[in-house]
mmCIF file of C-alpha atoms in Angstrom:
data_model
loop_
_atom_site.group_PDB
_atom_site.id
_atom_site.type_symbol
_atom_site.label_atom_id
_atom_site.label_comp_id
_atom_site.label_asym_id
_atom_site.label_seq_id
_atom_site.Cartn_x
_atom_site.Cartn_y
_atom_site.Cartn_z
ATOM 1 C CA UNK A 1 -36.125 0.207 -5.726
ATOM 2 C CA UNK A 2 -35.167 0.165 -9.342
ATOM 3 C CA UNK A 3 -31.802 0.504 -11.011
ATOM 4 C CA UNK A 4 -32.654 4.133 -11.782
ATOM 5 C CA UNK A 5 -33.512 4.988 -8.181
ATOM 6 C CA UNK A 6 -31.942 8.429 -7.509
ATOM 7 C CA UNK A 7 -30.438 7.309 -4.198
ATOM 8 C CA UNK A 8 -28.697 4.393 -5.904
ATOM 9 C CA UNK A 9 -27.498 6.645 -8.708
ATOM 10 C CA UNK A 10 -26.086 9.111 -6.165
ATOM 11 C CA UNK A 11 -24.394 6.255 -4.320
ATOM 12 C CA UNK A 12 -22.871 4.977 -7.559
ATOM 13 C CA UNK A 13 -21.642 8.480 -8.411
ATOM 14 C CA UNK A 14 -20.075 8.807 -4.961
ATOM 15 C CA UNK A 15 -18.351 5.476 -5.416
ATOM 16 C CA UNK A 16 -17.053 6.608 -8.822
ATOM 17 C CA UNK A 17 -15.653 9.781 -7.248
ATOM 18 C CA UNK A 18 -13.877 7.773 -4.550
ATOM 19 C CA UNK A 19 -12.519 5.368 -7.147
ATOM 20 C CA UNK A 20 -11.336 8.296 -9.273
ATOM 21 C CA UNK A 21 -9.547 9.882 -6.313
ATOM 22 C CA UNK A 22 -7.839 6.601 -5.447
ATOM 23 C CA UNK A 23 -6.779 6.014 -9.042
ATOM 24 C CA UNK A 24 -5.326 9.491 -9.437
ATOM 25 C CA UNK A 25 -3.405 9.279 -6.176
ATOM 26 C CA UNK A 26 -2.053 5.817 -6.918
ATOM 27 C CA UNK A 27 -0.998 6.788 -10.458
ATOM 28 C CA UNK A 28 0.797 9.914 -9.222
ATOM 29 C CA UNK A 29 2.630 7.997 -6.496
ATOM 30 C CA UNK A 30 3.468 5.211 -8.948
ATOM 31 C CA UNK A 31 5.084 7.615 -11.416
ATOM 32 C CA UNK A 32 7.129 9.320 -8.695
ATOM 33 C CA UNK A 33 8.354 6.085 -7.093
ATOM 34 C CA UNK A 34 9.210 4.502 -10.452
ATOM 35 C CA UNK A 35 11.075 7.572 -11.680
ATOM 36 C CA UNK A 36 13.137 8.141 -8.542
ATOM 37 C CA UNK A 37 13.524 4.701 -6.959
ATOM 38 C CA UNK A 38 12.627 2.042 -9.578
ATOM 39 C CA UNK A 39 9.874 0.945 -7.195
ATOM 40 C CA UNK A 40 6.169 0.427 -7.826
ATOM 41 C CA UNK A 41 3.524 1.681 -5.437
ATOM 42 C CA UNK A 42 2.661 -1.949 -4.561
ATOM 43 C CA UNK A 43 6.308 -2.751 -3.879
ATOM 44 C CA UNK A 44 6.592 0.305 -1.663
ATOM 45 C CA UNK A 45 3.431 -0.692 0.190
ATOM 46 C CA UNK A 46 4.697 -4.241 0.732
ATOM 47 C CA UNK A 47 8.071 -3.034 2.035
ATOM 48 C CA UNK A 48 6.283 -0.578 4.323
ATOM 49 C CA UNK A 49 3.935 -3.222 5.753
ATOM 50 C CA UNK A 50 6.722 -5.758 6.287
ATOM 51 C CA UNK A 51 9.039 -3.160 7.847
ATOM 52 C CA UNK A 52 6.511 -2.695 10.666
ATOM 53 C CA UNK A 53 6.838 -6.295 11.860
ATOM 54 C CA UNK A 54 8.394 -6.959 15.255
ATOM 55 C CA UNK A 55 9.568 -9.903 17.335
ATOM 56 C CA UNK A 56 6.815 -9.575 19.940
ATOM 57 C CA UNK A 57 3.578 -11.550 20.174
ATOM 58 C CA UNK A 58 1.848 -11.509 16.786
ATOM 59 C CA UNK A 59 4.598 -9.353 15.363
ATOM 60 C CA UNK A 60 5.261 -11.370 12.209
ATOM 61 C CA UNK A 61 2.650 -11.523 9.500
ATOM 62 C CA UNK A 62 1.519 -14.601 7.647
ATOM 63 C CA UNK A 63 1.155 -14.284 3.874
ATOM 64 C CA UNK A 64 -2.658 -13.940 4.131
ATOM 65 C CA UNK A 65 -2.232 -11.013 6.537
ATOM 66 C CA UNK A 66 0.333 -9.402 4.246
ATOM 67 C CA UNK A 67 -1.981 -9.870 1.245
ATOM 68 C CA UNK A 68 -4.853 -8.244 3.130
ATOM 69 C CA UNK A 69 -2.628 -5.331 4.175
ATOM 70 C CA UNK A 70 -1.470 -4.580 0.619
ATOM 71 C CA UNK A 71 -4.885 -5.361 -0.915
ATOM 72 C CA UNK A 72 -3.728 -8.138 -3.221
ATOM 73 C CA UNK A 73 -4.583 -11.796 -3.585
ATOM 74 C CA UNK A 74 -2.296 -14.249 -1.801
ATOM 75 C CA UNK A 75 -0.883 -15.469 -5.116
ATOM 76 C CA UNK A 76 -0.174 -11.924 -6.329
ATOM 77 C CA UNK A 77 1.422 -11.112 -2.970
ATOM 78 C CA UNK A 78 3.615 -14.209 -3.183
ATOM 79 C CA UNK A 79 4.757 -13.197 -6.680
ATOM 80 C CA UNK A 80 5.496 -9.678 -5.430
ATOM 81 C CA UNK A 81 7.484 -11.055 -2.483
ATOM 82 C CA UNK A 82 9.453 -13.266 -4.874
ATOM 83 C CA UNK A 83 10.295 -10.293 -7.126
ATOM 84 C CA UNK A 84 11.511 -8.239 -4.168
ATOM 85 C CA UNK A 85 13.397 -11.222 -2.777
ATOM 86 C CA UNK A 86 15.131 -11.614 -6.170
ATOM 87 C CA UNK A 87 16.184 -7.948 -5.901
ATOM 88 C CA UNK A 88 17.652 -8.574 -2.436
ATOM 89 C CA UNK A 89 15.056 -6.396 -0.696
ATOM 90 C CA UNK A 90 13.270 -9.199 1.184
ATOM 91 C CA UNK A 91 14.230 -12.559 2.660
ATOM 92 C CA UNK A 92 12.076 -15.482 3.729
ATOM 93 C CA UNK A 93 12.707 -17.789 6.653
ATOM 94 C CA UNK A 94 10.971 -20.643 8.450
ATOM 95 C CA UNK A 95 8.983 -19.847 11.561
ATOM 96 C CA UNK A 96 11.053 -21.128 14.503
ATOM 97 C CA UNK A 97 7.984 -22.552 16.310
ATOM 98 C CA UNK A 98 6.068 -23.944 13.304
ATOM 99 C CA UNK A 99 8.236 -25.333 10.529
ATOM 100 C CA UNK A 100 5.285 -25.047 8.132
ATOM 101 C CA UNK A 101 5.164 -21.268 8.519
ATOM 102 C CA UNK A 102 7.252 -18.987 6.359
ATOM 103 C CA UNK A 103 7.867 -15.380 7.311
ATOM 104 C CA UNK A 104 9.293 -12.546 5.247
ATOM 105 C CA UNK A 105 11.602 -9.816 6.510
ATOM 106 C CA UNK A 106 12.885 -6.674 4.842
ATOM 107 C CA UNK A 107 16.642 -6.780 4.313
ATOM 108 C CA UNK A 108 18.963 -3.894 5.130
ATOM 109 C CA UNK A 109 18.934 -2.974 1.424
ATOM 110 C CA UNK A 110 15.125 -3.010 1.471
ATOM 111 C CA UNK A 111 15.016 -0.799 4.571
ATOM 112 C CA UNK A 112 17.425 1.661 2.941
ATOM 113 C CA UNK A 113 15.338 1.814 -0.229
ATOM 114 C CA UNK A 114 12.169 2.264 1.835
ATOM 115 C CA UNK A 115 13.778 5.090 3.838
ATOM 116 C CA UNK A 116 14.951 6.746 0.608
ATOM 117 C CA UNK A 117 11.521 6.343 -1.033
ATOM 118 C CA UNK A 118 9.356 7.446 1.906
ATOM 119 C CA UNK A 119 9.801 11.209 1.280
ATOM 120 C CA UNK A 120 8.988 10.668 -2.403
ATOM 121 C CA UNK A 121 5.847 8.725 -1.519
ATOM 122 C CA UNK A 122 4.745 11.329 1.013
ATOM 123 C CA UNK A 123 5.397 14.250 -1.342
ATOM 124 C CA UNK A 124 3.594 12.536 -4.232
ATOM 125 C CA UNK A 125 0.628 11.823 -1.964
ATOM 126 C CA UNK A 126 0.489 15.464 -0.879
ATOM 127 C CA UNK A 127 0.750 16.662 -4.495
ATOM 128 C CA UNK A 128 -2.007 14.307 -5.653
ATOM 129 C CA UNK A 129 -4.323 15.373 -2.826
ATOM 130 C CA UNK A 130 -3.646 19.071 -3.479
ATOM 131 C CA UNK A 131 -4.450 18.599 -7.170
ATOM 132 C CA UNK A 132 -7.611 16.597 -6.421
ATOM 133 C CA UNK A 133 -8.793 19.254 -3.961
ATOM 134 C CA UNK A 134 -9.170 21.630 -6.916
ATOM 135 C CA UNK A 135 -11.938 19.397 -8.306
ATOM 136 C CA UNK A 136 -15.282 20.215 -6.619
ATOM 137 C CA UNK A 137 -16.399 16.571 -6.827
ATOM 138 C CA UNK A 138 -13.225 15.302 -5.173
ATOM 139 C CA UNK A 139 -12.583 18.088 -2.656
ATOM 140 C CA UNK A 140 -14.919 16.660 0.036
ATOM 141 C CA UNK A 141 -13.175 13.287 -0.227
ATOM 142 C CA UNK A 142 -9.765 14.926 0.076
ATOM 143 C CA UNK A 143 -10.906 16.637 3.269
ATOM 144 C CA UNK A 144 -12.072 13.294 4.676
ATOM 145 C CA UNK A 145 -8.720 11.674 3.878
ATOM 146 C CA UNK A 146 -6.843 14.561 5.460
ATOM 147 C CA UNK A 147 -9.001 14.426 8.602
ATOM 148 C CA UNK A 148 -8.742 10.659 9.154
ATOM 149 C CA UNK A 149 -6.864 9.658 12.277
ATOM 150 C CA UNK A 150 -5.806 6.097 11.476
ATOM 151 C CA UNK A 151 -2.980 4.446 13.417
ATOM 152 C CA UNK A 152 0.058 3.627 11.278
ATOM 153 C CA UNK A 153 -0.313 -0.085 12.054
ATOM 154 C CA UNK A 154 -3.857 -0.320 10.608
#
């Protein structure tokens, strides 16, 4: 195979289409969340992930797990947690069974902001998908996203 192999070119074009769809959706959600809630899409995602923690077995996430869930590096995730903690939306505490472990919980103020922002996020997502569906290159990807049956905890 060479770099100009048609199957590789088609694969690269498909990847570009997926990347374009993601970028458009994220930008649309970002604008809506910033305008209405002074919240970035990454901040919303972090609050959402952390709000799903529970006190049961494996219910609290370590920073590496949080970073993986919000698709950021551990250092970027730590900086994001610190920013939200400074805003009173998150709080950190020591793991009761392993004093080396630090967990992060969403505060009541963070839960309220998340609840207020969720309809904005959902509406912006729907709007972005509807707009992308008008583009023949992106329409098949929109249908795939709409048909996915992924559990909320994934």
